[in-house]
PDB file of C-alpha atoms in Angstrom:
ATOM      1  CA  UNK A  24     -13.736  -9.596 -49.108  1.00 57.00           C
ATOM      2  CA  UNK A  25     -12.015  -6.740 -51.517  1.00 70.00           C
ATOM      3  CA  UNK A  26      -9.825  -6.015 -48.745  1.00 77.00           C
ATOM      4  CA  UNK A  27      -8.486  -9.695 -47.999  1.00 81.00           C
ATOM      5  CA  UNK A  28      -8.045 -10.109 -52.329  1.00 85.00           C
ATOM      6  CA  UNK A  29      -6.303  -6.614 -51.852  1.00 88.00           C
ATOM      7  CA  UNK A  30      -3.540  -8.061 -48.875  1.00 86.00           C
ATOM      8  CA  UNK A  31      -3.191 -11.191 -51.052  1.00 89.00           C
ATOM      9  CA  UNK A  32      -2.440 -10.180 -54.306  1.00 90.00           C
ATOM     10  CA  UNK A  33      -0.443  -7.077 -52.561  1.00 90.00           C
ATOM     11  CA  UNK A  34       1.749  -9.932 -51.272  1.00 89.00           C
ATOM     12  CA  UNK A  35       1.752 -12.123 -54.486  1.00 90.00           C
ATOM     13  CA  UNK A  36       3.251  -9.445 -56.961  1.00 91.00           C
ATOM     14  CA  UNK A  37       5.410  -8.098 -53.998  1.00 91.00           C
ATOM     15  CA  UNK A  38       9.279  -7.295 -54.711  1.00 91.00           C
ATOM     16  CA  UNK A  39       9.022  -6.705 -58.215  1.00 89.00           C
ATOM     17  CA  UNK A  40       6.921  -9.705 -58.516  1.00 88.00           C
ATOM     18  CA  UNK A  41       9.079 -12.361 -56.779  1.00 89.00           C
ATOM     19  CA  UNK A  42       7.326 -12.564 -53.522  1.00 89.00           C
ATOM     20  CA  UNK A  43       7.991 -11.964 -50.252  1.00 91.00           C
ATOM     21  CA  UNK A  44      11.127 -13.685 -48.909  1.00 90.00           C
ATOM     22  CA  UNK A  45      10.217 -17.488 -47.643  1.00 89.00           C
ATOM     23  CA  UNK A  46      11.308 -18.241 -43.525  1.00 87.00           C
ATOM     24  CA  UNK A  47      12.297 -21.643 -44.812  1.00 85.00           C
ATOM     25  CA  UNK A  48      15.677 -21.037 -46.976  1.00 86.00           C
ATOM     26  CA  UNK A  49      15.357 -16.688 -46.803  1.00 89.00           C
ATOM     27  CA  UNK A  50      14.574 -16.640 -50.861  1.00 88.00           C
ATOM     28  CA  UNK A  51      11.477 -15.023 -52.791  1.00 90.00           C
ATOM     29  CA  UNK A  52       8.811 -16.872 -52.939  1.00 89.00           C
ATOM     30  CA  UNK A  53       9.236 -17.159 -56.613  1.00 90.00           C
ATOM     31  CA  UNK A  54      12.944 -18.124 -57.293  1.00 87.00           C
ATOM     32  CA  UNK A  55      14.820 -20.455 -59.285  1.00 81.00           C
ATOM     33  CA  UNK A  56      15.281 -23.107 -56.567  1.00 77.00           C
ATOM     34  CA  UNK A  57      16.452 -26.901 -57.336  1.00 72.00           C
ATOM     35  CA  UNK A  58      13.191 -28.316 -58.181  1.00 73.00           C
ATOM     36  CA  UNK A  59      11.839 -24.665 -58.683  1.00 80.00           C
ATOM     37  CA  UNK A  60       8.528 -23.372 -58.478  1.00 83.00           C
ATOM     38  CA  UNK A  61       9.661 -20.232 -61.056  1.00 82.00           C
ATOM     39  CA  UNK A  62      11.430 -19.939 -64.348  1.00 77.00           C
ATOM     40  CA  UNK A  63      13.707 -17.704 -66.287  1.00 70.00           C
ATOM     41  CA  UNK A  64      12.029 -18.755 -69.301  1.00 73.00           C
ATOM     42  CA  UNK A  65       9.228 -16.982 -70.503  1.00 81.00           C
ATOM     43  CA  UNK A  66       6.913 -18.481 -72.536  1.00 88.00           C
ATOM     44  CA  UNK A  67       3.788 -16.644 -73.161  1.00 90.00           C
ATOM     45  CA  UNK A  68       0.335 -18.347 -71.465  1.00 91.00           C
ATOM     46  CA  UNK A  69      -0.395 -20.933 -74.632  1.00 88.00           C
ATOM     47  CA  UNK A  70      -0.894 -24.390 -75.067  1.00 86.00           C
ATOM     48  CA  UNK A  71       3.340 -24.687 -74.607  1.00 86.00           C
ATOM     49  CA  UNK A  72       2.972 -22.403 -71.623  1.00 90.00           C
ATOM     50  CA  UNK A  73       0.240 -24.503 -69.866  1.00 91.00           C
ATOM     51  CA  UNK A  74       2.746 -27.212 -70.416  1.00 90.00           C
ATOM     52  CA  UNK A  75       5.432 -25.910 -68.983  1.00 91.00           C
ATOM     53  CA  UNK A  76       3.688 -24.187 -66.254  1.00 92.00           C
ATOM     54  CA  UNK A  77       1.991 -27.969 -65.272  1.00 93.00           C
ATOM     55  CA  UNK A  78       5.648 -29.373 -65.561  1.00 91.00           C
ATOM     56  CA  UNK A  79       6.982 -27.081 -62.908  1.00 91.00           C
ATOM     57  CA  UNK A  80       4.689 -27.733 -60.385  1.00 92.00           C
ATOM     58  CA  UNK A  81       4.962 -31.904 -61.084  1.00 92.00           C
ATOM     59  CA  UNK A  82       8.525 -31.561 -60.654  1.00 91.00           C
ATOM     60  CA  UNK A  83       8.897 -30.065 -57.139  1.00 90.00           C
ATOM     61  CA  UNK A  84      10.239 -32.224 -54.443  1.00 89.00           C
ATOM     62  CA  UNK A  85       9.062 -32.008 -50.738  1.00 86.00           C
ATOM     63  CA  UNK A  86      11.786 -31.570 -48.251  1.00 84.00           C
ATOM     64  CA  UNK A  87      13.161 -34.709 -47.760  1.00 87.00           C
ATOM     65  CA  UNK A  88      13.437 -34.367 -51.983  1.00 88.00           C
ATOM     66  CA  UNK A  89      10.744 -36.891 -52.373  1.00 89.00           C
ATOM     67  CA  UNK A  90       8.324 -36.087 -55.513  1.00 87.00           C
ATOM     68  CA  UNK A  91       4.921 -34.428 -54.705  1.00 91.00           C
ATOM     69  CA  UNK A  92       3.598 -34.849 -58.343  1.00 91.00           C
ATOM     70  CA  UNK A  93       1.323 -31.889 -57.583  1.00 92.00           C
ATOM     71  CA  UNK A  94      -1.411 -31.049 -59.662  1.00 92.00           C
ATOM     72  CA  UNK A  95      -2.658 -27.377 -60.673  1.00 92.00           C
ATOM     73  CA  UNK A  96      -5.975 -26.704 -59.365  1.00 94.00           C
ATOM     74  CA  UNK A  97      -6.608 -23.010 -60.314  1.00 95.00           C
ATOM     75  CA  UNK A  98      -4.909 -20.773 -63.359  1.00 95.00           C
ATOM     76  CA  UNK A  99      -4.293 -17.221 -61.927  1.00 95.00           C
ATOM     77  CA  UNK A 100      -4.307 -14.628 -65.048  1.00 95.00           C
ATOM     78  CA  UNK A 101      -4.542 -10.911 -65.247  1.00 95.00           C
ATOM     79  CA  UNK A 102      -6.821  -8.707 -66.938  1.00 95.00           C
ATOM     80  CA  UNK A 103      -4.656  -9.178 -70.249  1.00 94.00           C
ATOM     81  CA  UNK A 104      -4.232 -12.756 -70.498  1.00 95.00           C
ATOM     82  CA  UNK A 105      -8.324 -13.765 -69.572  1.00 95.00           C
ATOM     83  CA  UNK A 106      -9.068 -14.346 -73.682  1.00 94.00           C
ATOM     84  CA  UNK A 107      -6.319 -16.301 -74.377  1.00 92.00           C
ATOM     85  CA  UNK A 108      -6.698 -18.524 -70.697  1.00 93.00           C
ATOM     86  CA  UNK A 109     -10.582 -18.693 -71.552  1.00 92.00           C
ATOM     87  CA  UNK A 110      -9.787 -20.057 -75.033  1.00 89.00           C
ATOM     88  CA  UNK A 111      -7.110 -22.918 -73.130  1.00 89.00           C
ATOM     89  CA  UNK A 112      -8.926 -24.242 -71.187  1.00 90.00           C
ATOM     90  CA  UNK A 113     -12.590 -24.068 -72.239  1.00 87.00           C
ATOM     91  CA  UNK A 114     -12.664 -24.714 -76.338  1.00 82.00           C
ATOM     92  CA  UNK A 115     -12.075 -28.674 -76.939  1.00 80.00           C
ATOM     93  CA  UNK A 116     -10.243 -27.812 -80.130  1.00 76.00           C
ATOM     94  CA  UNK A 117      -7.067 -25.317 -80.417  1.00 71.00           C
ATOM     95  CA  UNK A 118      -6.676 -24.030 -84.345  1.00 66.00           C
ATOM     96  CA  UNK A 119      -3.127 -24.835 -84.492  1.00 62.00           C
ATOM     97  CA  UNK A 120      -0.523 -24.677 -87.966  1.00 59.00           C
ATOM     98  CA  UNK A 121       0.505 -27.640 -89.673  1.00 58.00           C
ATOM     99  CA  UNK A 122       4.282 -28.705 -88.766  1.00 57.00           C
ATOM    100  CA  UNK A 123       6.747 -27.191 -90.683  1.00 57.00           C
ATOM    101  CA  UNK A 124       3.886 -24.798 -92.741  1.00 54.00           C
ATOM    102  CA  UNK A 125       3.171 -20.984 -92.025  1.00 58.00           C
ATOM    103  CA  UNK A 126       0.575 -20.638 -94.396  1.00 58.00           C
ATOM    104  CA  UNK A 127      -2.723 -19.467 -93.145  1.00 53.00           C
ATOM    105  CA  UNK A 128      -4.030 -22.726 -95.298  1.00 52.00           C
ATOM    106  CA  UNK A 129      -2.168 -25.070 -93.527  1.00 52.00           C
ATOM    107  CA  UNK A 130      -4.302 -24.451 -90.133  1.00 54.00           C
ATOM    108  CA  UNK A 131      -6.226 -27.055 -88.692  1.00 56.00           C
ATOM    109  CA  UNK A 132      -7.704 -27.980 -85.434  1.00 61.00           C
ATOM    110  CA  UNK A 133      -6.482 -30.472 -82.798  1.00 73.00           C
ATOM    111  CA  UNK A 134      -7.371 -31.740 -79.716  1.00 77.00           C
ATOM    112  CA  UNK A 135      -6.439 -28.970 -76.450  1.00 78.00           C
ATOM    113  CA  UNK A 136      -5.253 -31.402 -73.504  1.00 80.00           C
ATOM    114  CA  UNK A 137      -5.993 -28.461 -71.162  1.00 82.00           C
ATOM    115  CA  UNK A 138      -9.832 -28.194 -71.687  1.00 85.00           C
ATOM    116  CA  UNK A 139     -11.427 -28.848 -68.765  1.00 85.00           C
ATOM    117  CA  UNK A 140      -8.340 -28.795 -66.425  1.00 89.00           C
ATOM    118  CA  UNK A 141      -8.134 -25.824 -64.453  1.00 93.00           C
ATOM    119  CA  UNK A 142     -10.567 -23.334 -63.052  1.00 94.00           C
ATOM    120  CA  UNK A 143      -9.590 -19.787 -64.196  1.00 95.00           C
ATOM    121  CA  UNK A 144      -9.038 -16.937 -61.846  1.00 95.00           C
ATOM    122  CA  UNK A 145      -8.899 -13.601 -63.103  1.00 95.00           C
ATOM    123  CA  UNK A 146      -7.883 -10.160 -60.766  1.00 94.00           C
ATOM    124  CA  UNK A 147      -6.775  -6.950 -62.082  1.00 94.00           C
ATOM    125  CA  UNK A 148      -4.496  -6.702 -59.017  1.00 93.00           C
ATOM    126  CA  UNK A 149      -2.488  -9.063 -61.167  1.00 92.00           C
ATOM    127  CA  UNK A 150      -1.885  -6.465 -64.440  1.00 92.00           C
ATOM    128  CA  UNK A 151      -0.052  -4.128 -61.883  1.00 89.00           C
ATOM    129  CA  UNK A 152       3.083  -6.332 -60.567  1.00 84.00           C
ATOM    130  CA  UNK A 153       6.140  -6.638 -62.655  1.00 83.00           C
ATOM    131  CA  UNK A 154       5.104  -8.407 -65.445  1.00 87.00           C
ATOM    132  CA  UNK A 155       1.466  -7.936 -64.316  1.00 86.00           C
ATOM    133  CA  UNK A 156       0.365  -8.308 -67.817  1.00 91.00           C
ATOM    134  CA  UNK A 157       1.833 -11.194 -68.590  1.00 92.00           C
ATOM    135  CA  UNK A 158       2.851 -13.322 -66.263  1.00 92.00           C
ATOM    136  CA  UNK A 159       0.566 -15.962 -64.965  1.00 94.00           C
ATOM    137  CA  UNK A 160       0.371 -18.540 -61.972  1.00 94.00           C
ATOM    138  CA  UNK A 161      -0.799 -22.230 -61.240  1.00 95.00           C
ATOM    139  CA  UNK A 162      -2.042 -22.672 -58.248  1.00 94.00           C
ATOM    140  CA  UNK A 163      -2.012 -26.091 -56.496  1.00 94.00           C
ATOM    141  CA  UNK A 164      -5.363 -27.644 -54.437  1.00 92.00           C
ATOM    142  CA  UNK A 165      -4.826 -26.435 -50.902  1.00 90.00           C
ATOM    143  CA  UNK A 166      -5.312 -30.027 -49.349  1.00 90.00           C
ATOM    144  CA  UNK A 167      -2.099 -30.962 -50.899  1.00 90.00           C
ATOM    145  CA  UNK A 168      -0.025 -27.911 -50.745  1.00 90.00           C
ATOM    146  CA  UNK A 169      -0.969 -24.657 -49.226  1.00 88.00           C
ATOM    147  CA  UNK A 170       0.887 -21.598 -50.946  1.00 89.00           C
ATOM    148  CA  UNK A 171      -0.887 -18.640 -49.564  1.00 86.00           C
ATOM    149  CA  UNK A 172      -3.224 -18.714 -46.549  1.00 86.00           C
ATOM    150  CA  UNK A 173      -5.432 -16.462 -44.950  1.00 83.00           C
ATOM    151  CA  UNK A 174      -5.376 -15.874 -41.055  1.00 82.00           C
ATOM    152  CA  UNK A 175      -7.516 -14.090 -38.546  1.00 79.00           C
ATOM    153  CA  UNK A 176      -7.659 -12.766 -35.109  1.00 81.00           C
ATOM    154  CA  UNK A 177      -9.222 -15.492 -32.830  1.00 79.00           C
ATOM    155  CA  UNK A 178      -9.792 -17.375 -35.298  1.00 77.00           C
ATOM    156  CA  UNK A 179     -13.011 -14.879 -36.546  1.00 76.00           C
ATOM    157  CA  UNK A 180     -13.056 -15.293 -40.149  1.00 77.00           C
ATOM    158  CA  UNK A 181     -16.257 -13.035 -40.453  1.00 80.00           C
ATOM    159  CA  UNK A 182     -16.588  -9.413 -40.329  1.00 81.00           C
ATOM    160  CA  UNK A 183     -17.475  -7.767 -36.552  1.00 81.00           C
ATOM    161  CA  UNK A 184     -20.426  -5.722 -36.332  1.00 88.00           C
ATOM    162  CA  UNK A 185     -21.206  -4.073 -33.430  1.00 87.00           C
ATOM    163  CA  UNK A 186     -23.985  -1.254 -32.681  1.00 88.00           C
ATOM    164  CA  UNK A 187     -22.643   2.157 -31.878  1.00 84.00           C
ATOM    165  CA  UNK A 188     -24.188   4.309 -29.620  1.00 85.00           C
ATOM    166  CA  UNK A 189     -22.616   7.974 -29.591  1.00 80.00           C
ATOM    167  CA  UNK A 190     -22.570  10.266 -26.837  1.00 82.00           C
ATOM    168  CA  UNK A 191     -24.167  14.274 -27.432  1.00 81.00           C
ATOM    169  CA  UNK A 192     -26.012  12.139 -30.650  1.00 80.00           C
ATOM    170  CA  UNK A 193     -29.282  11.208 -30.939  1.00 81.00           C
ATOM    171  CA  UNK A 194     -29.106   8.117 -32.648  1.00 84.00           C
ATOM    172  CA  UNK A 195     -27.086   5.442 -32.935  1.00 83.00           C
ATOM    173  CA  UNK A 196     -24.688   3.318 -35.573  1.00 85.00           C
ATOM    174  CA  UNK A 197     -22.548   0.331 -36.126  1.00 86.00           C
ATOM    175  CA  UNK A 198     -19.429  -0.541 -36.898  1.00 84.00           C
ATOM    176  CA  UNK A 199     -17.624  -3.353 -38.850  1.00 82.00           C
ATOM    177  CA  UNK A 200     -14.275  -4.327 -38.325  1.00 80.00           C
ATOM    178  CA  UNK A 201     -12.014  -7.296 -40.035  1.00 76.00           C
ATOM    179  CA  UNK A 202      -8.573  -8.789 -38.484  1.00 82.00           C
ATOM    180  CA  UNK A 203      -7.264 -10.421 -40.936  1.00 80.00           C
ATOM    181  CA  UNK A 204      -4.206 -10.851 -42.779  1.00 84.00           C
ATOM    182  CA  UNK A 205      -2.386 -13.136 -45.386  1.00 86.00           C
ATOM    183  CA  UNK A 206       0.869 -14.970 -45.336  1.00 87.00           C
ATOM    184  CA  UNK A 207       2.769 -17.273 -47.744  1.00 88.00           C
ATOM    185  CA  UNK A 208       3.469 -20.384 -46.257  1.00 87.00           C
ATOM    186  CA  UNK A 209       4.912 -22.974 -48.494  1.00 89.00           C
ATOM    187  CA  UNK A 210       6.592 -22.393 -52.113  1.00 90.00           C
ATOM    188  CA  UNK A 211       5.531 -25.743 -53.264  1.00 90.00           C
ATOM    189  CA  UNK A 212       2.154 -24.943 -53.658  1.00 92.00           C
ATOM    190  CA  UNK A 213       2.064 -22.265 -56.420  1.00 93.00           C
ATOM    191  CA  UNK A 214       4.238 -21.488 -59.712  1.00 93.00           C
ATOM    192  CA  UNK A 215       4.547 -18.454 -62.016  1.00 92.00           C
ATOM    193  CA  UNK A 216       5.747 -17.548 -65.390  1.00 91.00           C
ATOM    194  CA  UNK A 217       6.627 -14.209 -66.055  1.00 87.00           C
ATOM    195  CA  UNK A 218       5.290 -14.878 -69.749  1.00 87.00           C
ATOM    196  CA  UNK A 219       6.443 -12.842 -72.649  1.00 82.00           C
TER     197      UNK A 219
END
């Protein structure tokens, strides 16, 4: 399983952390497209982050332009951003300042409208793309839009293990083998913010 989480997130933070380049219209897989899964703008992962992040993804179009309205399923953070996406989405309150105040006084809690909304996944693999620690990703439920997909030789999902049996040895062994690889096969399903 390490090696499959290895390929993928090898492939996610690939060319400088764009992607590989899509078969569909020969861009990255993160790129500033009309109805774009990526921005140039980099807010950091916070409650305006998770906004903007959720706004992306709602906002891509299908091919025939029609609206997908896609919905985030799973919030992909590195190492350095797993406090701060722990606190988003699993306190029901956010301490936040009173408008127009800076004073430490002025703080007061209100309601988080991301509690609750996204499962958290967290991979160091992440911390060591461009950006790595502080970009993040939303990743959309595969039954509506597959992003990144994981393929295998004959269709074998499952490690091979077969016995071993050495010649000039007494004895035998096994062996384990895995053909698989991953591929990304739709931009629409997944978003990223390079963060600040």
């Amino acid at each position: 399983i390490r090696n499959i989480d290895d390929v993928a997130y090898t492939l996610l933070i690939s060319n400088s952390g764009v992607g590989p380049t899509m078969a569909e219209d020969s861009v990255a897989l993160f790129y500033a497209r009309t109805y774009a899964n990526y921005t140039a703008s980099t807010p950091a992962l916070s409650k305006v982050g998770l906004d903007a992040i959720k706004q992306l993804m709602r906002k891509i179009r299908g091919l025939k332009l029609e609206i997908l309205n896609l919905q985030g399923k799973k919030l992909l953070v590195p190492v350095a951003l797993e406090q701060t996406a722990w606190e988003l989405l699993k306190s029901q309150l956010l301490v936040v300042t009173a408008l127009g105040s800076t004073s430490a006084a002025a703080r007061e809690p209100g309601l988080n409208p991301h509690y609750g909304t996204l499962e958290l996944v967290v991979d160091p693999r992440l911390d060591a793309g461009t950006n790595g620690t502080t970009a993040y990703y939303l990743v959309a439920d595969p039954e509506e839009a597959a992003s990144l997909v994981l393929v295998s030789l004959n269709g074998n999902e499952n490690p091979t293990v077969e016995r071993w049996d050495p010649e000039d040895i007494l004895g035998f062994g096994w062996r384990c083998y895995h053909d698989v690889g991953v591929n990304a096969v739709d931009w629409r399903g997944i978003c990223r913010i390079k963060g600040a």
